[in-house]
PDB file of C-alpha atoms and ligand atoms in Angstrom:
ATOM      1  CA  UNK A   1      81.732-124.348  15.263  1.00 93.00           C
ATOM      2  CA  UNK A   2      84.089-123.441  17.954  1.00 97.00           C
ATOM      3  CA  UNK A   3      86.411-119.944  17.337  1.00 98.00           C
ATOM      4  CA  UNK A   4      90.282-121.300  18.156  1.00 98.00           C
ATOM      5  CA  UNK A   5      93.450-119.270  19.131  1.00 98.00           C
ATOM      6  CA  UNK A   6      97.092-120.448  18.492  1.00 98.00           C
ATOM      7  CA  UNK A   7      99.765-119.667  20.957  1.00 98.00           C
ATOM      8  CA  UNK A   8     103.084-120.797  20.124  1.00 98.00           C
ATOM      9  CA  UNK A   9     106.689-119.512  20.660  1.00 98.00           C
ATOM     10  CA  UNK A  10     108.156-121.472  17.942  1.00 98.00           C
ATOM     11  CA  UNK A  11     108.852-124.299  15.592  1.00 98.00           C
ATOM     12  CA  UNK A  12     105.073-124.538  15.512  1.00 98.00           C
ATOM     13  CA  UNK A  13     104.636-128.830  14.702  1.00 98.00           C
ATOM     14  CA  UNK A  14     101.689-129.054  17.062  1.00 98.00           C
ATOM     15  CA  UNK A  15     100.092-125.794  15.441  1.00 98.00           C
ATOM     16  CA  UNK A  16     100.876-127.411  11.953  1.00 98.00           C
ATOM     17  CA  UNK A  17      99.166-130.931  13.289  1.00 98.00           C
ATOM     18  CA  UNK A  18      95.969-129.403  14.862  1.00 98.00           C
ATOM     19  CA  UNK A  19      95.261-126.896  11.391  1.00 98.00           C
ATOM     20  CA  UNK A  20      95.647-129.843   9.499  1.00 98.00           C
ATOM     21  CA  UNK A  21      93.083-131.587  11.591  1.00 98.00           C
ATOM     22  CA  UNK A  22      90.607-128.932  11.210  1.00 98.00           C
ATOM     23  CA  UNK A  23      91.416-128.654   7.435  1.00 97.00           C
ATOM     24  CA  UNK A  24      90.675-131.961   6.816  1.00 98.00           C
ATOM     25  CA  UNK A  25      87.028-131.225   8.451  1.00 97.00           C
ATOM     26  CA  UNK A  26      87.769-133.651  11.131  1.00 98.00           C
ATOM     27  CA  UNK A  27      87.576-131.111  13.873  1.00 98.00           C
ATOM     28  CA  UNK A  28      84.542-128.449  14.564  1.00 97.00           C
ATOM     29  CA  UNK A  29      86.345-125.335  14.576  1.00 98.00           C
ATOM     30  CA  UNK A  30      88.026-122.679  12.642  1.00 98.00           C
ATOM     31  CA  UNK A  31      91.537-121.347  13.232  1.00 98.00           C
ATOM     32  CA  UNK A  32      90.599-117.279  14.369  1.00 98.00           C
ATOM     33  CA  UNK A  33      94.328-116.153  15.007  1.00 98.00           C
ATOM     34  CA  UNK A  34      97.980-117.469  15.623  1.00 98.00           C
ATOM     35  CA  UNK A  35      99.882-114.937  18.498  1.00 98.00           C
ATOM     36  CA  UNK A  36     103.570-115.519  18.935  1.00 98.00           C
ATOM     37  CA  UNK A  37     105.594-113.672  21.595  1.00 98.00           C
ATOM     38  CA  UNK A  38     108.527-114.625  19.100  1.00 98.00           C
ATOM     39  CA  UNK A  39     108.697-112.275  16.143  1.00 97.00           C
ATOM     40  CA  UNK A  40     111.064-114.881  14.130  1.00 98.00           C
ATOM     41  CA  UNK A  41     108.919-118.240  15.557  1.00 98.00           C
ATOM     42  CA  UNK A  42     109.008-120.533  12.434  1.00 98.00           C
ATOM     43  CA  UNK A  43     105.122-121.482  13.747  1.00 98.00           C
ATOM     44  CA  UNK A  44     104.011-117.720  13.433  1.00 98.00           C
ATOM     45  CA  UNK A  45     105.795-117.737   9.494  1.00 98.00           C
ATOM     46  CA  UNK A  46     103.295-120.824   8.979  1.00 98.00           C
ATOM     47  CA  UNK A  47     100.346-119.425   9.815  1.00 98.00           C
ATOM     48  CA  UNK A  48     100.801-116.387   7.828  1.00 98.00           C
ATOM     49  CA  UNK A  49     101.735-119.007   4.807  1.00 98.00           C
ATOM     50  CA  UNK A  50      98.266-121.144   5.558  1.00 97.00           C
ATOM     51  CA  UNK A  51      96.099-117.724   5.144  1.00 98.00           C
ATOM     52  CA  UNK A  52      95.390-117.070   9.134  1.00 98.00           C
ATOM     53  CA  UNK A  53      95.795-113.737  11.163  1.00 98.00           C
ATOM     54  CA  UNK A  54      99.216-114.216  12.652  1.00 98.00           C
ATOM     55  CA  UNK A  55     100.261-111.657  15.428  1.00 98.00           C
ATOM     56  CA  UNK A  56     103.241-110.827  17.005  1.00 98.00           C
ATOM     57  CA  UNK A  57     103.081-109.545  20.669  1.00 98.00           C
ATOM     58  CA  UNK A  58     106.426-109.166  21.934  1.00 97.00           C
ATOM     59  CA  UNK A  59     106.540-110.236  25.740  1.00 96.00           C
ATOM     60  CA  UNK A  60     110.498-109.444  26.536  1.00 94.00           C
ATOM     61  CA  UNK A  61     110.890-107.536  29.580  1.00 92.00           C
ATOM     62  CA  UNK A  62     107.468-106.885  29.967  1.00 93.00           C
ATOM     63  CA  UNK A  63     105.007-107.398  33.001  1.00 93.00           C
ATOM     64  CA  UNK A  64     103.425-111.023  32.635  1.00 93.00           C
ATOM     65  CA  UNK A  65      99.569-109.050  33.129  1.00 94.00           C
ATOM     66  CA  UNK A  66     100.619-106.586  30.817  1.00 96.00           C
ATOM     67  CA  UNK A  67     101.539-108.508  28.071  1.00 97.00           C
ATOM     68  CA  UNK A  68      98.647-111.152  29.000  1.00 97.00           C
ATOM     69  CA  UNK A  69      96.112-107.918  28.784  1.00 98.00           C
ATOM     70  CA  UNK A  70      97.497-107.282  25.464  1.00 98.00           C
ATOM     71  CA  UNK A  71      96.791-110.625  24.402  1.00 98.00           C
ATOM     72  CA  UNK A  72      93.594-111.431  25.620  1.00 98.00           C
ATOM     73  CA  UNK A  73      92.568-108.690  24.088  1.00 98.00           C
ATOM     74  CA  UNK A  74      93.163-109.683  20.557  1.00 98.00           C
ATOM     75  CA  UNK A  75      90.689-113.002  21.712  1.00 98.00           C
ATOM     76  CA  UNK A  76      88.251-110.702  22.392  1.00 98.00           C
ATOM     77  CA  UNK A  77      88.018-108.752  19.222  1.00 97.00           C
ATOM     78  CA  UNK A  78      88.046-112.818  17.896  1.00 97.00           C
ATOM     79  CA  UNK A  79      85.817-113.877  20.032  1.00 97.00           C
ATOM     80  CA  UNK A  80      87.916-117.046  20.671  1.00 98.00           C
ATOM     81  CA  UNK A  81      86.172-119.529  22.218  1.00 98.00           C
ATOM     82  CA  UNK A  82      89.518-121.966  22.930  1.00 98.00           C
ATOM     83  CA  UNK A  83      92.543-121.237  23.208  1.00 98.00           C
ATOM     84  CA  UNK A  84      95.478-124.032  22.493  1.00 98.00           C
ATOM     85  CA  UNK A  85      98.898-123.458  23.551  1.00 98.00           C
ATOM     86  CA  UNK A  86     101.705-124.937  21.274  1.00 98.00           C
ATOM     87  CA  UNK A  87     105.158-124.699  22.461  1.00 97.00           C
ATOM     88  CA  UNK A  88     104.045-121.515  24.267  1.00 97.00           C
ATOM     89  CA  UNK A  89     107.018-120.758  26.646  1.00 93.00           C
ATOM     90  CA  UNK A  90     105.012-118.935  29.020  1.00 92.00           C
ATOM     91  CA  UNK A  91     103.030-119.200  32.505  1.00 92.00           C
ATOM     92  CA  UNK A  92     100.088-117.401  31.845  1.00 95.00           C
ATOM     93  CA  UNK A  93      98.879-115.128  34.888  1.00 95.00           C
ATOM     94  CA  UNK A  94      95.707-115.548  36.826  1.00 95.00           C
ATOM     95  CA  UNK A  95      94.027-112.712  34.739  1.00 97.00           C
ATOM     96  CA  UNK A  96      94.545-114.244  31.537  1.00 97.00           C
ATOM     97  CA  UNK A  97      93.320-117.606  33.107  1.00 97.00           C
ATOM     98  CA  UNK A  98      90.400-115.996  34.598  1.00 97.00           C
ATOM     99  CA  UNK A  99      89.325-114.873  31.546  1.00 97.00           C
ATOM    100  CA  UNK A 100      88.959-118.123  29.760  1.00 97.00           C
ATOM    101  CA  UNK A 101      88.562-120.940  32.372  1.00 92.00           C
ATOM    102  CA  UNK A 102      88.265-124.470  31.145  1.00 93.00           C
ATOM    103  CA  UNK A 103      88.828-122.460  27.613  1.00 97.00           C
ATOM    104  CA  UNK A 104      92.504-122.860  27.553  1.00 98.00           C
ATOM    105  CA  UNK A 105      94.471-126.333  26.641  1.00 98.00           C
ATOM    106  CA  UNK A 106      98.250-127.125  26.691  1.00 98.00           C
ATOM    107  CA  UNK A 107     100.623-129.915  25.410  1.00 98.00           C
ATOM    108  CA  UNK A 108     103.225-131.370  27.049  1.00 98.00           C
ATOM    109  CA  UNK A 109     105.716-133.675  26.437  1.00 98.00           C
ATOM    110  CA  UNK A 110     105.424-136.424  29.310  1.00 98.00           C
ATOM    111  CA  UNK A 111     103.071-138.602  31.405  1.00 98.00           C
ATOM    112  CA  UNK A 112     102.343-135.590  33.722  1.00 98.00           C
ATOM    113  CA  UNK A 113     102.917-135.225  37.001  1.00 98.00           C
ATOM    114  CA  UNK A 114     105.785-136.759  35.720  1.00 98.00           C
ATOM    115  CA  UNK A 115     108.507-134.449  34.612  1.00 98.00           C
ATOM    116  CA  UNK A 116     106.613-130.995  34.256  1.00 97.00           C
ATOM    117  CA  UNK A 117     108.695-127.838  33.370  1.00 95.00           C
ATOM    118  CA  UNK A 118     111.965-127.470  30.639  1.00 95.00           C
ATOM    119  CA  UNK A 119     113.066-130.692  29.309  1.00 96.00           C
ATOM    120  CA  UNK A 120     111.041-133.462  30.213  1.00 97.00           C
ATOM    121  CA  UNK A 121     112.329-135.750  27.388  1.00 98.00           C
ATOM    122  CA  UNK A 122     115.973-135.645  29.428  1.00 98.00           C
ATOM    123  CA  UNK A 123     114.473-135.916  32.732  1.00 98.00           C
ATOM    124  CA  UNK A 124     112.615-139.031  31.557  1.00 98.00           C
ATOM    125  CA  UNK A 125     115.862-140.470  30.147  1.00 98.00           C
ATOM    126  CA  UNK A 126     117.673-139.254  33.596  1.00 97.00           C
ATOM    127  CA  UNK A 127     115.152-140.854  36.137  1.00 98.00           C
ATOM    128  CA  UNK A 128     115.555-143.891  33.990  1.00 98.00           C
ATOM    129  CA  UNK A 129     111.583-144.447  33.289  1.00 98.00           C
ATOM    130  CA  UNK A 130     110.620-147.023  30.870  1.00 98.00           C
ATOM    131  CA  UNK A 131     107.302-145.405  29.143  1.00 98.00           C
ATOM    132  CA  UNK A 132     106.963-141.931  29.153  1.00 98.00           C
ATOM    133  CA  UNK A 133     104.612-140.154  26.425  1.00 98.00           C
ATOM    134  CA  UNK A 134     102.696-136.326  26.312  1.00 98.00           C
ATOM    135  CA  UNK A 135      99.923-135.459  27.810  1.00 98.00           C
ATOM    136  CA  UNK A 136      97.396-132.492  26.516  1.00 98.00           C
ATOM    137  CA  UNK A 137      95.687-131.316  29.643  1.00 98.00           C
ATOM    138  CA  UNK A 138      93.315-127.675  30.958  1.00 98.00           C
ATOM    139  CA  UNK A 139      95.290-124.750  31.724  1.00 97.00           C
ATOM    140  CA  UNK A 140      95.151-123.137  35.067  1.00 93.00           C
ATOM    141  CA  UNK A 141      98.022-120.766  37.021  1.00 88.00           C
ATOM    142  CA  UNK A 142     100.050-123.202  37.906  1.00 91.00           C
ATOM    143  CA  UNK A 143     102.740-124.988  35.635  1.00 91.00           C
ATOM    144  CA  UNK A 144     101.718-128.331  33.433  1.00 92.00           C
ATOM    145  CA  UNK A 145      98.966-128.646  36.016  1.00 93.00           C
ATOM    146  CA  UNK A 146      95.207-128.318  35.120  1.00 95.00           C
ATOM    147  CA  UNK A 147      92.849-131.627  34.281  1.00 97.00           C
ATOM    148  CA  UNK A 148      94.323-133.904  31.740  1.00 98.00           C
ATOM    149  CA  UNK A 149      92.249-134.628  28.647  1.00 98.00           C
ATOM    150  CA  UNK A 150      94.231-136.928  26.646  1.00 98.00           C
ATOM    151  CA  UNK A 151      97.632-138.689  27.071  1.00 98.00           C
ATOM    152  CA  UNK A 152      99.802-141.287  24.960  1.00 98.00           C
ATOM    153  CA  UNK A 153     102.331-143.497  25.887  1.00 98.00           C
ATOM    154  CA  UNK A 154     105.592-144.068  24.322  1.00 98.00           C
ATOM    155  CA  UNK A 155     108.637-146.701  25.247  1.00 98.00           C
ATOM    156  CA  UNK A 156     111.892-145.532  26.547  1.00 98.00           C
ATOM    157  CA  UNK A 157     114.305-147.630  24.290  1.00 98.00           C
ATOM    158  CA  UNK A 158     117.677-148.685  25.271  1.00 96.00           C
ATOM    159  CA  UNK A 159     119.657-146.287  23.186  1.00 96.00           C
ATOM    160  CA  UNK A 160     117.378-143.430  22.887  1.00 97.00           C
ATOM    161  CA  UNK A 161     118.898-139.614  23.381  1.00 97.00           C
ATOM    162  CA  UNK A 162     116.984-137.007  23.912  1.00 97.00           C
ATOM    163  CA  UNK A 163     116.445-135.855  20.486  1.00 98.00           C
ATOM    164  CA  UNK A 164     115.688-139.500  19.316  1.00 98.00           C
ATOM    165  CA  UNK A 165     112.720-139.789  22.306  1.00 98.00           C
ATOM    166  CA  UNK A 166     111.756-136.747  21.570  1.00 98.00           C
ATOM    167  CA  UNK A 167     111.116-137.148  18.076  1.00 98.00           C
ATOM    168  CA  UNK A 168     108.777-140.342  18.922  1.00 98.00           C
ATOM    169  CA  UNK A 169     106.844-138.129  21.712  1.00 98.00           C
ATOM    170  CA  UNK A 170     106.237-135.752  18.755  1.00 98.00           C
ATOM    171  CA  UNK A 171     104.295-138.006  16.937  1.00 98.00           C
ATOM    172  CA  UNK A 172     102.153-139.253  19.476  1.00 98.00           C
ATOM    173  CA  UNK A 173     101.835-135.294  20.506  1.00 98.00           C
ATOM    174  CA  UNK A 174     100.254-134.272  16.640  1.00 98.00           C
ATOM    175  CA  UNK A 175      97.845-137.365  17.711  1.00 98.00           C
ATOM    176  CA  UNK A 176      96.648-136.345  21.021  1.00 98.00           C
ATOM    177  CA  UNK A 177      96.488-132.645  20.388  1.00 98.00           C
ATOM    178  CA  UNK A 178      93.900-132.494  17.456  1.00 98.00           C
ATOM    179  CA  UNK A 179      91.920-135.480  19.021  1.00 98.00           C
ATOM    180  CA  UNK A 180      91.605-133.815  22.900  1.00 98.00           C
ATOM    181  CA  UNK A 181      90.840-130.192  20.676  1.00 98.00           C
ATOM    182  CA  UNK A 182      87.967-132.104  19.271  1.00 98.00           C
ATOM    183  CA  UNK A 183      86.361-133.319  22.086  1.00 97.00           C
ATOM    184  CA  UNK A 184      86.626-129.816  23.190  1.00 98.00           C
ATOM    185  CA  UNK A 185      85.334-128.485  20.120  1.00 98.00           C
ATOM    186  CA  UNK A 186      82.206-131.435  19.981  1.00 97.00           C
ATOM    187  CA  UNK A 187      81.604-130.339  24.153  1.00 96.00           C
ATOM    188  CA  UNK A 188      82.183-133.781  25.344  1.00 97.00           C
ATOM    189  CA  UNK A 189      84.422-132.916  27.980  1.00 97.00           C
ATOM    190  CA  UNK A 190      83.505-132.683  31.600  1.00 96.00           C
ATOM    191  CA  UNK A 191      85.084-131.510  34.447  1.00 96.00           C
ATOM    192  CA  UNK A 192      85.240-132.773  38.272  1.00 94.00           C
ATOM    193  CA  UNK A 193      87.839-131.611  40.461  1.00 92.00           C
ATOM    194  CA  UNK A 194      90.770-132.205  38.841  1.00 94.00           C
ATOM    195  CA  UNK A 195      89.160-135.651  36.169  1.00 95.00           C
ATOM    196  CA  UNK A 196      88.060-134.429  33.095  1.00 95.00           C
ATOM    197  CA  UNK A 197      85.601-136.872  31.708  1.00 94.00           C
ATOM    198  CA  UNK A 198      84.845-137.980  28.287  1.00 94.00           C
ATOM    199  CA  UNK A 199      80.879-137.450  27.890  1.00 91.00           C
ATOM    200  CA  UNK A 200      79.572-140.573  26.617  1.00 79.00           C
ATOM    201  CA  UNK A 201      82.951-142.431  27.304  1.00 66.00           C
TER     202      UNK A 201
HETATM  203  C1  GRF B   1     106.280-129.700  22.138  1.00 91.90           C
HETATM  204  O1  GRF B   1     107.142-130.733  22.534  1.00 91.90           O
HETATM  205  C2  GRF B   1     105.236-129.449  23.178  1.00 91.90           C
HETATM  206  O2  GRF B   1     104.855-130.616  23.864  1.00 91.90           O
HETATM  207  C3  GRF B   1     105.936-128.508  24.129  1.00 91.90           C
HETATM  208  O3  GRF B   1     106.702-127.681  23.288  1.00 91.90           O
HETATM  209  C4  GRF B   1     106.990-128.352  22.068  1.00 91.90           C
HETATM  210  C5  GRF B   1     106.460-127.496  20.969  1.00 91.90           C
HETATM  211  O4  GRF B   1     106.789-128.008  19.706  1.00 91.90           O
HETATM  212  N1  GRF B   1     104.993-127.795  24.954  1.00 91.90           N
HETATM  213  P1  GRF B   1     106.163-127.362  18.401  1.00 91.90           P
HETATM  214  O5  GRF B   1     106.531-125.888  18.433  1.00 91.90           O
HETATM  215  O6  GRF B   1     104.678-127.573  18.447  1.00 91.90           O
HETATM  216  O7  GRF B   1     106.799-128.085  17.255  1.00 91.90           O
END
């Protein structure tokens, strides 16, 4: 049984999605601790409502090592064994990567390398693409960039707005996050270079 860590920044959906998941006994972990660098994140307020160790590290106008220090530091005394980032609006520095590698997933909301960074629901709608989708992939120091795990698709309709694409990327998202955390969390994931293969397809 694998030892998870929640980072999140805010509305907290994907954190929601993946505790479900593991509440429902479909995933091999347990839920260790929930760290928000927002103190009023609506994701850290559910956490503390669902029973688990919610923490607040505030990150404003700090040093990125400093504050990532800080943090790892709370997975040690865990022993955290992955870490999930959920609307985390932070790079994370080559310490805090180097502490954890292959230990540390993100979500995103695209087909990456498509549209990484702020916004990728409007930059899909402003390039005009047709499918776009989210993709959960490994964490390393460079932004929306490690080995992809999972990704789903989703249509571009005619008259979708941001919000309304965005809304239909979120449900795929609370599907591909808990399902690439439990290959994770089962060890059937393999990397190569930058392919990360399902073990046992
Ligand atoms: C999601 O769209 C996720 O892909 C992106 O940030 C958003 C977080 O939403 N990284 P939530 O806080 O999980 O609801």
């Amino acid at each position: 049984m694998k030892s998870v860590a929640i980072l999140l920044s805010g509305r907290g959906s994907n954190f929601l999605a993946l505790s479900d998941a593991i509440e429902r006994g479909e995933i091999p972990a347990r839920i260790a601790l929930v760290i928000s660098n927002i103190e009023s994140a609506p994701g850290l307020q559910h956490a503390k409502d669902r029973g688990y160790k919610g923490l607040f590290i505030p990150s404003k106008g700090r040093d990125r090592e400093e504050f990532d220090r800080e943090v790892v530091a709370e997975l040690q005394k865990e022993r955290v064994d992955v870490i999930c980032l959920a609307g985390f609006m932070r790079l994370l520095s080559s310490y805090f990567v180097s502490q954890y590698p292959t230990c540390i997933i993100n979500i995103h909301p695209s087909l990456l390398p498509a549209f990484p960074g702020l916004e990728s629901q409007k930059q899909a709608l402003e390039w005009g693409v047709k499918t776009t989708g989210c993709t959960v992939h490994f964490v390393d120091e460079e932004l929306d960039h490690g080995p992809i795990i999972v990704q789903r698709s989703v249509p571009v309709l005619d008259d979708d707005d941001a919000e309304a694409l965005s809304h239909r990327i979120l449900e795929q998202e609370h599907k591909a996050y808990p399902e690439a955390l439990k290959l994770i969390c089962e060890d059937r994931i393999k990397i190569e270079g930058r392919r990360a293969w399902i073990v046992g397809g």
